[in-house]
Amino acid sequence: MNPLALIGHTILALTREAGAISMFAWRGVSSALAPPWYFNQLGAQLLRIGYFSLPVVGLTAIFTGAALALNIYTGGARFNAEQFVPNIVVLGITRELGPVLASLMLAGRVSAAMAAEIGAMRVTEQIDALKTLSTDPFRFLVGPRILAAVISVPILVLVADIIGVMGGWAVSTQILGFNGATYIRNSIDFVTEWDVVSGLIKAAVFGFIIALMGCYHGYNSARGAQGVGRATTNAVVSAAILIFAANYVLTTLFV
Amino acid sequence: MTETLETPKISIRDVHKSFGNNHVLKGVDLDVSAGRSMVVIGGSGTGKSVLLKCILGLIKPDSGTISIDGEAVTGLSERGRTKVMAQFGMLFQGGALFDSLSVWENVAFRLLYADGVGRAKAKVRAIAALAQVNLGPEIVTLNPAELSGGMQKRVGLARAIVAKPEILFFDEPTTGLDPITADVIDNLIRRQVSALGATAVSITHDMGSVRKIADDVAMIHEGKIIWRGLAREVDNSGNAYVEQFVTGSEDGPIKVLAR
Ligand SMILES: Nc1ncnc2c1ncn2[C@@H]1O[C@H](COP(=O)(O)OP(=O)(O)OP(=O)(O)O)[C@@H](O)[C@H]1O
Ligand SMILES: [Mg+2]
């Protein structure tokens, strides 16, 4: 195929995909916001996305905070600014690393699981069966997942913020010789409400992306086990890329 | 037959459906009268399941119209579709049970989630429907994945009939069942039509089933209905395709290999 045609085809395909995702997102959001609500579905998803992701998010945060403290200490030492470790750790965690890294882990965990589950439902005709039972799959499957992710990812990120700062604190007091109480006080005095809130807004957007990509790719899964496998991979990859892109856009708005 | 005088329950006119270059339905015409049991026969891969899904609105035909009670349902809005679905019961070829729910919640799904029946009442009705397909109350709290294929099929059947719908669709209801259970299912389908007055459209390969459950038979081949008649006419249809299918012979106009 000649290269121009290839570029044209790619652009057309991308545009079509973007349009399809937008339509899907619109249907998903409108069914999340209007009755009938399936509260037990929402509850199950909150438990799955929120509660069961706590260990993953906590571990990610504690090691990230710890490594961040070490790096800032090393960098700061070059111009005698070691004392700024608590300030920069808390800023880096709340504004950037907490939301982004937690959401990336969740993209791996949650998007993949959603795509695999909904994809398997598509392939085994369970989605068709839902329709024949007078139940809208968007209301029953997509809406609760989107809602649950938008609610629980910010909460997870708040937990990640706290654990991340504690990771930095642990390294700083145990290895770098900081005073524990001073470190905490410095962190709290320095961090602003907006640092935290802007990170949580990011988290809500990332949560939306995580659920949307999981549901979209699962819902449109091709037939067969291979189709579900591809849907899962695509969900994780596209969620991760969209998280990075959205993070940049949101950061430019928030600085 | 008198059916030309009254409005058919289901009316299919010139329905076409292709998947890429695979032209599955090439102008299907079929009427199903109210209160009768129609059985569609035809070789594997001829589009029987696709036809059923077109009637249900799960697959959108490329062209043609499908009417229920004289009203076109092709091109219906999402909300209108949900309303039409309320009078359908469908057994999928693969069962299509929800593996996140227990057996009884599967059977009671429509009652619980669409009709707003309370859980206790819904469970009683689910257990009653399961009894009709020869499944005892000991399996109701199991997960569908813990059942055998034939049991899953019967749970799917119970789910299709539990709300006593007006129109029932059965995609190969007795495939994979032992002959005794198959007979129970055949009788059950027959009873839905004769005693409850439902209209049924079934797909089967089993000529024994055809004789037991069908009032009318239609044969699909190469994307078209090539023969339809009464169930008792199927053994001397005078149609070479039907004869080959009924006798299950390799020799005849239906080519088994290349197409
Ligand atoms: N969703 C789909 N996408 C693409 N092709 C499809 C789809 N559904 C069915 N087909 C194709 O349509 C043709 C008819 O399939 P269908 O399942 O209707 O056959 P069938 O008559 O029910 O066969 P069987 O008796 O084996 O169940 C097949 O060639 C199948 O590959
Ligand atoms: Mg089939």
PDB file of N, CA, C and O and ligand atoms in Angstrom, chain B residues 45 47-50 93 171-172 203 205, ligand 2:
ATOM      1  N   GLY B  45     -24.761 -23.600  10.127  1.00  0.00           N
ATOM      2  CA  GLY B  45     -24.159 -22.429   9.503  1.00  0.00           C
ATOM      3  C   GLY B  45     -25.018 -21.775   8.445  1.00  0.00           C
ATOM      4  O   GLY B  45     -24.554 -20.910   7.701  1.00  0.00           O
ATOM      5  N   GLY B  47     -27.579 -19.882   9.013  1.00  0.00           N
ATOM      6  CA  GLY B  47     -28.095 -18.591   9.461  1.00  0.00           C
ATOM      7  C   GLY B  47     -29.345 -18.680  10.310  1.00  0.00           C
ATOM      8  O   GLY B  47     -30.067 -17.689  10.459  1.00  0.00           O
ATOM      9  N   LYS B  48     -29.602 -19.827  10.910  1.00  0.00           N
ATOM     10  CA  LYS B  48     -30.802 -19.960  11.747  1.00  0.00           C
ATOM     11  C   LYS B  48     -30.696 -19.076  12.985  1.00  0.00           C
ATOM     12  O   LYS B  48     -31.631 -18.348  13.327  1.00  0.00           O
ATOM     13  N   SER B  49     -29.550 -19.135  13.643  1.00  0.00           N
ATOM     14  CA  SER B  49     -29.377 -18.309  14.845  1.00  0.00           C
ATOM     15  C   SER B  49     -29.400 -16.829  14.486  1.00  0.00           C
ATOM     16  O   SER B  49     -29.965 -16.009  15.219  1.00  0.00           O
ATOM     17  N   VAL B  50     -28.793 -16.488  13.348  1.00  0.00           N
ATOM     18  CA  VAL B  50     -28.790 -15.096  12.914  1.00  0.00           C
ATOM     19  C   VAL B  50     -30.222 -14.615  12.673  1.00  0.00           C
ATOM     20  O   VAL B  50     -30.602 -13.509  13.074  1.00  0.00           O
ATOM     21  N   GLN B  93     -28.432 -20.473  22.068  1.00  0.00           N
ATOM     22  CA  GLN B  93     -27.830 -21.756  21.712  1.00  0.00           C
ATOM     23  C   GLN B  93     -26.794 -22.182  22.758  1.00  0.00           C
ATOM     24  O   GLN B  93     -26.713 -23.337  23.122  1.00  0.00           O
ATOM     25  N   ASP B 171     -33.312 -21.699  20.692  1.00  0.00           N
ATOM     26  CA  ASP B 171     -32.251 -22.048  19.757  1.00  0.00           C
ATOM     27  C   ASP B 171     -31.647 -23.375  20.191  1.00  0.00           C
ATOM     28  O   ASP B 171     -30.873 -23.435  21.134  1.00  0.00           O
ATOM     29  N   GLU B 172     -32.027 -24.417  19.511  1.00  0.00           N
ATOM     30  CA  GLU B 172     -31.573 -25.779  19.783  1.00  0.00           C
ATOM     31  C   GLU B 172     -31.777 -26.162  21.253  1.00  0.00           C
ATOM     32  O   GLU B 172     -30.816 -26.410  21.982  1.00  0.00           O
ATOM     33  N   ILE B 203     -35.444 -23.643  16.863  1.00  0.00           N
ATOM     34  CA  ILE B 203     -34.492 -24.155  15.895  1.00  0.00           C
ATOM     35  C   ILE B 203     -34.059 -25.510  16.409  1.00  0.00           C
ATOM     36  O   ILE B 203     -33.775 -25.648  17.604  1.00  0.00           O
ATOM     37  N   HIS B 205     -32.081 -29.489  15.115  1.00  0.00           N
ATOM     38  CA  HIS B 205     -31.591 -30.405  14.093  1.00  0.00           C
ATOM     39  C   HIS B 205     -32.225 -31.774  14.279  1.00  0.00           C
ATOM     40  O   HIS B 205     -32.020 -32.680  13.492  1.00  0.00           O
TER      41      HIS B 205
HETATM   42 MG    MG C   2     -27.213 -21.697  15.575  1.00  0.00          MG
END
